[in-house]
């Protein structure tokens, strides 16, 4: 099936499309696609015949010739049994990913069809910005980059005309090591970041270092000054502390072709939308959209929410959730035609990094992603606030504490949907008496008194943590007490028995384990009042970052949703 949607009836199995050409004596593959057909040499001819017009595929022959060696008989009496087996395998393999399904769907024609799909794939150097490729036995981090570059027909009304393309829509997809859950973290295009220097491979094979930029929009990490997706990858690592395994890039055509390949995706609007900028015109309610209408949906922003990029991100997450559900639906997995269309659309629409440049590697990735349950796939957005440096903010900056919490959860492979389960497992491992230090009444943050010491953390850590405690966590009665007498391997909190309620409150804020809480004595702060002592050890990861990864929780005001639910855009 080609990207334009031409094809045979849905009851035609591509695996059945091997027919004998009586003029050449060769078996030829007749796929429901516009892809070139490749002959398989038969036993009777040593050299191919001159090229000539190929007759249309015939579904039945009275006396078929013997099939080529190694290829099973496709005569009608055996087809019923073979088709039943093929369907069963297709449904089983779908749980392992779209590409695996497609490979099986073409059956004995698989090798040649894979070669055709390989020819569709475009790749770019990763320039050492990635880990070198995902591993089947490890957590997976894939960077998905949507650009506003105009390519193909019908896209003149969108994006930045003449641009090399910006990082317009970016998601960091984290898949847990045990494949039980995943997080798709949206990075706002207008987020102010520092773009690091970027070594980039040139067409002649040489390497050019593109100078970094400080305090610029995230979307400038791609396209501007010759920056490639590897530059965006480096920027994400600099921002989040997570190094992606691979990247994928898609432009406007990907939304149109992929949504059409699955027969449209369902979306929901809480109000009527008529947006002349994105060309979206839909009444309130549920709709099935594809092609141009799907692109208009993910591009609109002025008519939803606050009319900015953050509101558009919610629409995009809704669209991707719906696409995920459609990919896993029976309507898709039982249709060979849709699966071939999807394989064609995906391989033509996506540009991947050089470590993911074959259909075999994409199939392996699909198998890993296919293990996910959509109820445990969380879509979230990096916590941000309006840029305080702008009188009329048009950009955003990190909301430091909550953003670091989110990054820490991704880095430490903590689910946004199964945190409670992990906390219980952690507490079982702790001594009951130690774990009990976390149980009981907790003071309000404004009532917590603590002094902060640097006991082995990087220079300036105590000051940065103090800023976080006072400005983000509400612990206003805190102060910087300089360096500790000695370095510690682990961060500790020492407190007097009558300060236990304050200690539990601070432990929750900082993500301290019971083992990090040290009952002892209080000291006197600069106001002459009794106070606790927080000593930042060598395990300190940064201001606002949870110290005990297994106790990390998503910020209460985090914008998030799960892929198994339909939420109408407001």
Coordinates of C-alpha atoms in Angstrom, one line a residue:
X1 CA 0.0 0.0 0.0
X2 CA 1.5 3.4 -1.0
X3 CA 1.3 6.7 0.9
X4 CA -1.6 7.8 -1.3
X5 CA -3.8 5.1 -0.1
X6 CA -4.1 3.0 -3.3
X7 CA -4.6 -0.7 -2.7
X8 CA -6.5 -3.9 -3.1
X9 CA -9.5 -5.0 -1.1
X10 CA -8.9 -5.6 2.6
X11 CA -9.4 -9.3 2.3
X12 CA -6.3 -9.8 0.2
X13 CA -3.4 -11.2 2.1
X14 CA -0.1 -9.9 0.7
X15 CA 1.4 -13.2 1.4
X16 CA -0.8 -14.7 -1.3
X17 CA 0.4 -12.4 -4.0
X18 CA 3.1 -14.7 -5.5
X19 CA 2.0 -15.7 -9.1
X20 CA 3.7 -17.3 -12.0
X21 CA 4.4 -15.2 -15.1
X22 CA 4.0 -17.6 -18.0
X23 CA 6.1 -15.4 -20.2
X24 CA 9.2 -15.5 -18.0
X25 CA 8.8 -18.7 -16.0
X26 CA 9.4 -16.7 -12.8
X27 CA 7.3 -16.2 -9.7
X28 CA 6.6 -12.5 -9.1
X29 CA 5.4 -10.6 -6.1
X30 CA 2.2 -8.7 -6.6
X31 CA 1.8 -6.5 -3.5
X32 CA -1.2 -4.1 -3.0
X33 CA 1.2 -1.2 -3.4
X34 CA 2.8 0.9 -6.0
X35 CA 6.2 -0.4 -5.0
X36 CA 8.2 -2.1 -7.8
X37 CA 7.6 -5.8 -8.0
X38 CA 10.6 -8.1 -7.8
X39 CA 10.7 -11.6 -9.4
X40 CA 11.9 -14.7 -7.6
X41 CA 13.9 -16.9 -10.0
X42 CA 12.2 -20.1 -11.0
X43 CA 13.9 -23.4 -11.6
X44 CA 13.5 -23.3 -15.4
X45 CA 15.4 -20.2 -16.4
X46 CA 19.0 -19.2 -15.8
X47 CA 18.7 -15.6 -17.1
X48 CA 15.8 -13.1 -16.9
X49 CA 13.7 -12.3 -19.9
X50 CA 13.6 -8.8 -21.3
X51 CA 11.4 -6.3 -19.4
X52 CA 7.9 -6.2 -20.5
X53 CA 4.5 -5.1 -19.2
X54 CA 3.4 -7.3 -16.3
X55 CA -0.2 -8.7 -16.5
X56 CA -2.6 -8.0 -13.6
X57 CA -2.5 -10.4 -10.7
X58 CA -4.7 -13.4 -11.1
X59 CA -6.3 -14.9 -8.0
X60 CA -6.6 -18.5 -9.4
X61 CA -5.0 -20.7 -12.0
X62 CA -6.4 -24.1 -13.2
X63 CA -2.9 -25.8 -13.4
X64 CA -0.3 -23.8 -11.6
X65 CA 3.4 -24.5 -12.3
X66 CA 5.5 -25.9 -9.5
X67 CA 6.6 -23.1 -7.1
X68 CA 10.2 -22.1 -6.8
X69 CA 12.4 -24.2 -4.4
X70 CA 11.7 -23.5 -0.7
X71 CA 8.4 -21.7 -1.4
X72 CA 5.2 -23.6 -0.3
X73 CA 2.3 -24.3 -2.6
X74 CA -0.3 -21.5 -2.8
X75 CA -3.0 -23.5 -4.5
X76 CA -6.6 -23.0 -3.3
X77 CA -7.1 -26.3 -1.4
X78 CA -4.5 -25.3 1.2
X79 CA -5.4 -21.6 1.5
X80 CA -8.1 -21.9 4.1
X81 CA -5.8 -23.5 6.6
X82 CA -2.8 -21.2 5.8
X83 CA -4.9 -18.0 6.1
X84 CA -6.2 -19.1 9.5
X85 CA -2.7 -19.6 10.7
X86 CA -1.5 -16.3 9.3
X87 CA -4.3 -14.4 11.0
X88 CA -3.5 -16.0 14.3
X89 CA 0.2 -15.1 14.1
X90 CA -0.7 -11.5 13.0
X91 CA -2.8 -11.0 16.1
X92 CA -0.1 -12.4 18.3
X93 CA 2.7 -10.4 16.7
X94 CA 0.8 -7.1 17.0
X95 CA 1.3 -7.1 20.7
X96 CA 5.0 -6.8 19.8
X97 CA 4.6 -3.7 17.5
X98 CA 3.4 -2.5 14.2
X99 CA 6.5 -3.4 12.2
X100 CA 6.5 -7.0 13.5
X101 CA 2.9 -7.3 12.3
X102 CA 3.8 -6.0 8.8
X103 CA 6.7 -8.4 8.5
X104 CA 4.5 -11.4 9.2
X105 CA 1.7 -10.1 7.0
X106 CA 3.8 -10.3 3.9
X107 CA 4.7 -13.9 4.7
X108 CA 6.9 -15.5 2.1
X109 CA 7.2 -12.1 0.4
X110 CA 8.7 -10.7 3.5
X111 CA 12.3 -10.4 2.4
X112 CA 11.6 -8.4 -0.7
X113 CA 9.1 -6.2 1.0
X114 CA 11.5 -5.5 3.8
X115 CA 14.1 -4.4 1.2
X116 CA 11.5 -2.0 -0.2
X117 CA 10.8 -0.6 3.3
X118 CA 14.5 -0.2 4.0
X119 CA 14.7 1.9 0.8
X120 CA 12.0 4.3 2.3
X121 CA 14.0 5.0 5.4
X122 CA 16.1 8.2 5.7
X123 CA 18.7 8.6 8.4
X124 CA 21.0 11.3 9.8
X125 CA 24.2 10.9 11.9
X126 CA 23.7 10.9 15.6
X127 CA 27.1 12.6 15.9
X128 CA 27.8 10.9 19.2
X129 CA 24.8 12.7 20.9
X130 CA 23.0 9.5 21.8
X131 CA 23.8 6.4 23.8
X132 CA 24.5 4.5 20.6
X133 CA 21.0 2.9 20.4
X134 CA 18.4 1.3 22.6
X135 CA 19.0 -2.0 24.4
X136 CA 16.3 -4.7 24.8
X137 CA 17.2 -5.3 28.5
X138 CA 17.4 -1.7 29.6
X139 CA 15.1 1.3 29.9
X140 CA 14.6 3.1 26.6
X141 CA 14.6 6.8 25.9
X142 CA 13.6 7.9 22.4
X143 CA 13.5 11.6 21.4
X144 CA 10.6 12.4 19.0
X145 CA 11.0 15.6 17.1
X146 CA 8.2 17.2 15.1
X147 CA 9.4 20.1 12.8
X148 CA 7.5 22.9 11.2
X149 CA 9.4 22.4 7.9
X150 CA 7.2 22.6 4.9
X151 CA 7.6 19.6 2.6
X152 CA 5.2 18.1 0.1
X153 CA 2.0 19.5 -1.4
X154 CA -0.7 21.1 0.6
X155 CA 1.6 22.5 3.3
X156 CA 1.9 26.1 2.1
X157 CA -0.5 27.4 4.8
X158 CA 1.5 26.1 7.7
X159 CA 4.8 26.8 9.5
X160 CA 7.7 29.1 8.8
X161 CA 8.0 29.5 5.1
X162 CA 11.5 28.9 3.8
X163 CA 12.7 27.7 7.2
X164 CA 15.1 24.8 7.7
X165 CA 12.6 23.6 10.3
X166 CA 12.5 24.2 14.1
X167 CA 12.1 21.7 17.0
X168 CA 8.4 22.6 17.0
X169 CA 7.0 19.7 18.9
X170 CA 9.4 17.6 21.0
X171 CA 8.7 14.6 23.2
X172 CA 11.1 12.5 25.3
X173 CA 9.6 9.0 25.4
X174 CA 10.8 7.0 28.3
X175 CA 10.0 3.3 28.5
X176 CA 10.7 1.5 31.8
X177 CA 13.2 -1.3 32.0
X178 CA 10.5 -3.8 32.8
X179 CA 8.2 -2.4 30.0
X180 CA 5.3 -2.1 32.5
X181 CA 5.0 1.7 32.0
X182 CA 6.2 4.7 29.9
X183 CA 6.2 8.5 30.0
X184 CA 6.0 10.8 27.0
X185 CA 7.3 14.1 28.3
X186 CA 6.5 17.2 26.1
X187 CA 9.2 19.9 26.0
X188 CA 7.6 23.4 25.2
X189 CA 9.1 24.9 22.1
X190 CA 9.2 28.4 23.8
X191 CA 11.2 27.1 26.8
X192 CA 14.3 29.2 27.5
X193 CA 17.3 26.8 27.5
X194 CA 21.1 26.7 26.9
X195 CA 22.0 25.0 23.7
X196 CA 25.4 23.3 24.0
X197 CA 28.2 23.2 21.3
X198 CA 27.2 20.6 18.7
X199 CA 29.7 18.6 16.6
X200 CA 27.9 17.9 13.4
X201 CA 28.9 15.6 10.5
X202 CA 29.0 17.5 7.1
X203 CA 28.2 16.0 3.7
X204 CA 31.9 15.5 2.9
X205 CA 32.3 13.4 6.1
X206 CA 34.1 16.2 8.0
X207 CA 33.0 17.4 11.4
X208 CA 31.9 21.0 12.1
X209 CA 31.3 22.3 15.6
X210 CA 28.3 24.6 15.7
X211 CA 28.6 27.0 18.6
X212 CA 26.0 26.8 21.3
X213 CA 23.7 29.6 22.5
X214 CA 22.6 30.6 26.0
X215 CA 19.1 31.8 27.0
X216 CA 17.3 31.0 23.7
X217 CA 14.1 29.2 22.8
X218 CA 14.3 25.4 22.7
X219 CA 13.0 25.3 19.2
X220 CA 16.2 26.9 17.9
X221 CA 18.1 23.7 18.8
X222 CA 17.1 22.4 15.3
X223 CA 17.5 24.0 11.9
X224 CA 19.0 27.3 13.0
X225 CA 22.8 27.9 12.2
X226 CA 22.9 24.5 10.6
X227 CA 21.8 22.5 13.7
X228 CA 20.7 18.9 13.1
X229 CA 18.6 16.6 15.3
X230 CA 21.8 15.6 17.1
X231 CA 22.0 19.2 18.4
X232 CA 18.4 18.9 19.8
X233 CA 19.4 15.6 21.4
X234 CA 22.3 17.3 23.1
X235 CA 20.1 20.1 24.3
X236 CA 17.6 17.6 25.8
X237 CA 20.5 15.9 27.7
X238 CA 21.7 19.3 28.9
X239 CA 18.1 20.2 30.1
X240 CA 16.9 16.9 31.6
X241 CA 20.0 14.9 32.4
X242 CA 18.6 12.1 30.3
X243 CA 20.7 11.0 27.3
X244 CA 18.4 9.7 24.5
X245 CA 19.1 6.3 22.9
X246 CA 17.8 7.3 19.5
X247 CA 15.9 10.1 17.8
X248 CA 13.1 10.2 15.2
X249 CA 12.1 13.3 13.2
X250 CA 8.8 13.9 11.5
X251 CA 7.4 16.9 9.5
X252 CA 3.8 17.9 8.7
X253 CA 3.3 15.0 6.3
X254 CA 3.8 12.4 9.0
X255 CA 0.6 13.6 10.8
X256 CA -1.4 13.5 7.6
X257 CA -0.1 10.1 6.3
X258 CA -0.1 8.2 9.6
X259 CA -3.6 9.3 10.6
X260 CA -4.9 8.3 7.1
X261 CA -3.1 5.0 7.2
X262 CA -5.1 3.8 10.3
X263 CA -8.3 5.2 8.9
X264 CA -8.5 8.2 11.1
X265 CA -8.2 8.9 14.9
X266 CA -10.9 10.0 17.3
X267 CA -10.5 13.3 19.1
X268 CA -12.9 15.4 21.3
X269 CA -13.5 19.1 21.6
X270 CA -15.4 20.7 24.5
X271 CA -16.4 23.7 22.3
X272 CA -16.7 24.7 18.7
X273 CA -13.4 25.7 17.0
X274 CA -13.0 27.8 13.9
X275 CA -9.4 28.7 13.6
X276 CA -8.4 30.4 10.4
X277 CA -4.7 30.1 11.2
X278 CA -4.6 26.3 11.5
X279 CA -7.6 25.8 9.2
X280 CA -9.4 23.7 11.8
X281 CA -13.2 24.0 11.7
X282 CA -15.0 21.5 14.0
X283 CA -18.0 21.7 16.3
X284 CA -17.9 20.5 19.9
X285 CA -18.0 16.7 20.4
X286 CA -16.1 13.7 19.2
X287 CA -14.8 13.4 15.7
X288 CA -12.7 11.0 13.6
X289 CA -10.0 13.0 11.8
X290 CA -7.3 12.2 9.3
X291 CA -5.1 13.9 6.7
X292 CA -5.3 17.7 6.4
X293 CA -7.9 17.8 9.2
X294 CA -5.6 15.9 11.6
X295 CA -2.7 18.3 10.8
X296 CA -5.0 21.3 11.5
X297 CA -6.0 19.7 14.8
X298 CA -2.4 19.4 16.1
X299 CA -1.5 22.8 14.8
X300 CA -4.3 24.8 16.3
X301 CA -3.6 26.8 19.5
X302 CA -5.4 30.2 19.4
X303 CA -8.8 28.6 20.0
X304 CA -8.1 26.3 22.9
X305 CA -7.0 26.9 26.5
X306 CA -5.0 30.1 26.9
X307 CA -4.3 30.3 23.2
X308 CA -0.6 29.5 23.5
X309 CA 1.8 26.6 22.8
X310 CA 1.1 24.9 26.2
X311 CA -2.6 24.6 25.2
X312 CA -1.6 23.2 21.8
X313 CA 0.6 20.6 23.6
X314 CA -2.5 19.2 25.3
X315 CA -4.2 18.8 21.8
X316 CA -1.1 17.0 20.5
X317 CA -1.0 14.7 23.5
X318 CA -4.7 13.9 23.0
X319 CA -4.1 13.1 19.3
X320 CA -1.1 10.8 20.1
X321 CA -3.1 9.0 22.8
X322 CA -5.9 8.4 20.3
X323 CA -3.4 7.2 17.6
X324 CA -1.9 4.8 20.1
X325 CA -5.3 3.3 20.9
X326 CA -6.1 3.0 17.2
X327 CA -2.9 1.2 16.4
X328 CA -3.7 -1.4 19.1
X329 CA -7.3 -1.8 18.0
X330 CA -8.8 -4.9 16.3
X331 CA -9.9 -2.7 13.4
X332 CA -6.2 -2.0 12.6
X333 CA -4.5 -5.3 13.5
X334 CA -6.9 -7.5 11.5
X335 CA -6.5 -5.5 8.3
X336 CA -3.5 -6.4 6.1
X337 CA -4.3 -3.4 3.9
X338 CA -4.1 -1.0 6.8
X339 CA -0.9 -2.5 8.1
X340 CA 0.8 -2.3 4.7
X341 CA -0.3 1.3 4.4
X342 CA 1.0 2.0 7.9
X343 CA 4.4 0.5 7.1
X344 CA 4.7 2.6 4.0
X345 CA 3.6 5.8 5.7
X346 CA 5.8 5.3 8.7
X347 CA 9.0 4.5 6.8
X348 CA 8.4 7.4 4.3
X349 CA 7.4 10.0 6.9
X350 CA 10.1 9.5 9.6
X351 CA 13.8 10.4 9.5
X352 CA 15.7 8.4 12.1
X353 CA 19.3 8.5 13.5
X354 CA 22.0 6.3 12.0
X355 CA 21.7 3.8 14.9
X356 CA 18.1 3.1 13.9
X357 CA 18.3 3.0 10.1
X358 CA 16.9 -0.4 9.2
X359 CA 13.5 -2.0 9.2
X360 CA 14.9 -4.7 11.4
X361 CA 16.0 -2.2 14.1
X362 CA 12.6 -0.5 13.9
X363 CA 10.9 -3.8 14.2
X364 CA 12.8 -4.6 17.4
X365 CA 11.9 -1.2 18.8
X366 CA 8.3 -1.8 17.9
X367 CA 8.4 -5.1 19.7
X368 CA 9.5 -3.4 22.9
X369 CA 7.0 -0.6 22.6
X370 CA 4.2 -3.0 21.9
X371 CA 4.5 -4.5 25.4
X372 CA 3.1 -1.4 26.9
X373 CA -0.4 -1.1 28.3
X374 CA -1.9 2.3 27.3
X375 CA -3.2 2.8 30.8
X376 CA 0.4 3.0 32.0
X377 CA 1.5 5.4 29.3
X378 CA 1.5 8.9 30.8
X379 CA 1.7 12.0 28.7
X380 CA 3.1 14.9 30.7
X381 CA 4.6 18.4 30.1
X382 CA 7.7 19.8 31.6
X383 CA 6.6 22.1 34.4
X384 CA 7.2 25.8 33.4
X385 CA 6.2 29.3 34.4
X386 CA 6.0 32.5 32.4
X387 CA 9.4 34.1 31.8
X388 CA 9.8 36.8 34.6
X389 CA 12.4 38.6 32.5
X390 CA 9.7 39.6 29.9
X391 CA 7.1 42.4 30.6
X392 CA 4.6 40.5 28.4
X393 CA 5.9 37.0 28.6
X394 CA 5.9 35.0 25.3
X395 CA 8.5 32.5 26.5
X396 CA 8.6 30.2 29.6
X397 CA 11.3 29.0 32.0
X398 CA 11.6 25.9 34.1
X399 CA 9.5 25.7 37.3
X400 CA 12.7 24.6 39.0
X401 CA 11.5 22.3 41.8
X402 CA 8.7 20.4 40.0
X403 CA 10.7 20.2 36.8
X404 CA 13.6 18.6 38.6
X405 CA 11.2 16.2 40.2
X406 CA 9.9 15.1 36.8
X407 CA 13.4 14.8 35.3
X408 CA 14.5 12.8 38.3
X409 CA 11.6 10.4 38.0
X410 CA 12.5 9.8 34.3
X411 CA 16.2 9.4 35.0
X412 CA 15.5 6.9 37.8
X413 CA 13.0 4.9 35.8
X414 CA 10.1 5.7 38.1
X415 CA 6.5 5.3 36.8
X416 CA 4.0 8.2 37.0
X417 CA 1.3 5.6 37.3
X418 CA 2.8 3.0 39.7
X419 CA 4.6 5.1 42.3
X420 CA 2.6 3.7 45.3
X421 CA 3.5 0.2 44.4
X422 CA 7.2 1.0 44.2
X423 CA 7.0 2.9 47.6
X424 CA 5.6 -0.1 49.3
X425 CA 8.3 -2.4 47.9
X426 CA 10.9 0.1 49.1
X427 CA 9.5 0.3 52.6
X428 CA 9.5 -3.5 52.9
X429 CA 13.3 -3.5 52.5
X430 CA 13.8 -1.0 55.3
X431 CA 14.0 -1.9 58.9
X432 CA 10.6 -1.3 60.5
X433 CA 12.1 1.1 63.1
X434 CA 13.9 3.1 60.4
X435 CA 10.8 3.3 58.2
X436 CA 8.7 4.4 61.2
X437 CA 10.6 7.7 61.2
X438 CA 8.6 8.8 58.2
X439 CA 5.2 8.0 59.8
X440 CA 3.3 10.5 61.8
X441 CA 2.2 14.1 61.8
X442 CA 3.9 16.6 59.5
X443 CA 4.4 20.3 60.1
X444 CA 3.5 22.9 57.5
X445 CA 6.6 23.9 55.4
X446 CA 6.4 27.4 56.7
X447 CA 6.9 26.0 60.2
X448 CA 10.1 24.1 59.4
X449 CA 13.4 25.5 60.6
X450 CA 16.6 24.1 59.1
X451 CA 20.1 25.2 58.3
X452 CA 21.8 23.7 55.2
X453 CA 25.4 22.6 55.1
X454 CA 27.5 21.4 52.2
X455 CA 29.1 18.1 53.2
X456 CA 30.5 16.7 49.9
X457 CA 28.1 18.0 47.3
X458 CA 29.4 20.2 44.4
X459 CA 30.3 23.8 45.2
X460 CA 27.4 26.1 45.6
X461 CA 24.9 23.3 46.3
X462 CA 23.9 24.6 49.7
X463 CA 23.0 28.0 48.3
X464 CA 21.0 26.5 45.4
X465 CA 19.1 24.2 47.7
X466 CA 18.4 27.0 50.0
X467 CA 16.9 29.0 47.1
X468 CA 14.8 26.1 46.2
X469 CA 13.5 25.6 49.8
X470 CA 12.6 29.2 50.2
X471 CA 11.2 30.1 46.8
X472 CA 9.7 26.8 45.7
X473 CA 9.1 24.6 48.7
X474 CA 7.8 27.2 51.1
X475 CA 10.5 26.5 53.8
X476 CA 11.1 30.1 54.5
X477 CA 12.8 29.6 57.9
X478 CA 15.9 28.1 56.4
X479 CA 19.5 29.4 56.1
X480 CA 22.8 28.6 54.6
X481 CA 25.4 27.5 57.3
X482 CA 28.4 27.0 54.9
X483 CA 30.4 23.8 54.8
X484 CA 30.2 20.8 57.1
X485 CA 33.2 19.7 59.3
X486 CA 33.5 16.6 57.1
X487 CA 32.2 15.2 53.9
X488 CA 29.5 12.6 53.9
X489 CA 28.6 9.9 51.4
X490 CA 24.9 10.3 52.0
X491 CA 22.7 13.3 52.8
X492 CA 21.4 13.4 56.3
X493 CA 18.9 15.3 58.4
X494 CA 19.6 15.6 62.2
X495 CA 16.8 16.7 64.5
X496 CA 15.7 16.7 68.1
X497 CA 12.8 14.5 69.3
X498 CA 10.5 17.4 69.5
X499 CA 11.3 18.4 65.9
X500 CA 10.1 15.0 64.4
X501 CA 7.0 16.6 62.8
X502 CA 9.3 19.2 61.1
X503 CA 11.7 16.4 60.1
X504 CA 9.0 14.3 58.4
X505 CA 7.7 17.4 56.5
X506 CA 11.2 18.2 55.2
X507 CA 11.9 14.5 54.4
X508 CA 8.8 14.5 52.2
X509 CA 9.9 17.6 50.4
X510 CA 13.4 16.4 49.8
X511 CA 12.6 12.7 49.2
X512 CA 14.7 11.6 52.2
X513 CA 14.5 7.9 53.2
X514 CA 14.1 6.9 56.9
X515 CA 17.8 5.9 56.9
X516 CA 18.7 9.5 56.1
X517 CA 16.9 10.9 59.1
X518 CA 19.1 11.0 62.2
X519 CA 17.4 11.5 65.6
X520 CA 19.8 13.5 67.7
X521 CA 19.9 17.1 68.9
X522 CA 19.0 20.5 67.5
X523 CA 21.3 23.5 67.1
X524 CA 20.6 27.2 67.3
X525 CA 20.1 29.3 64.2
X526 CA 21.0 32.9 63.5
X527 CA 17.8 34.1 65.3
X528 CA 18.7 32.0 68.4
X529 CA 15.9 29.5 67.7
X530 CA 16.3 25.7 67.7
X531 CA 16.8 24.3 64.2
X532 CA 17.5 21.1 62.4
X533 CA 20.6 20.5 60.3
X534 CA 20.5 19.3 56.7
X535 CA 23.9 18.1 55.4
X536 CA 24.2 17.6 51.7
X537 CA 26.3 14.6 51.0
X538 CA 28.0 13.3 47.8
X539 CA 24.7 11.7 46.7
X540 CA 23.1 15.2 46.3
X541 CA 22.0 15.6 42.7
X542 CA 20.8 19.1 42.5
X543 CA 18.4 21.7 43.9
X544 CA 14.9 20.3 44.0
X545 CA 15.9 16.8 43.0
X546 CA 14.5 14.0 45.2
X547 CA 17.4 12.4 47.1
X548 CA 15.8 9.0 47.4
X549 CA 14.6 8.2 43.9
X550 CA 12.1 5.5 45.0
X551 CA 10.2 8.1 47.0
X552 CA 9.8 10.5 44.1
X553 CA 6.3 11.7 43.3
X554 CA 5.0 13.7 40.4
X555 CA 4.3 17.3 41.3
X556 CA 0.6 17.8 42.2
X557 CA 0.0 20.4 39.5
X558 CA 1.8 18.5 36.8
X559 CA -0.1 18.6 33.5
X560 CA -0.5 14.9 32.6
X561 CA -2.9 12.3 31.2
X562 CA -2.9 8.6 30.4
X563 CA -3.2 7.2 26.9
X564 CA -6.2 5.0 27.7
X565 CA -8.6 8.0 28.2
X566 CA -10.2 10.5 25.9
X567 CA -10.2 14.0 27.4
X568 CA -12.0 16.7 25.5
X569 CA -10.0 19.8 24.7
X570 CA -11.4 23.0 26.3

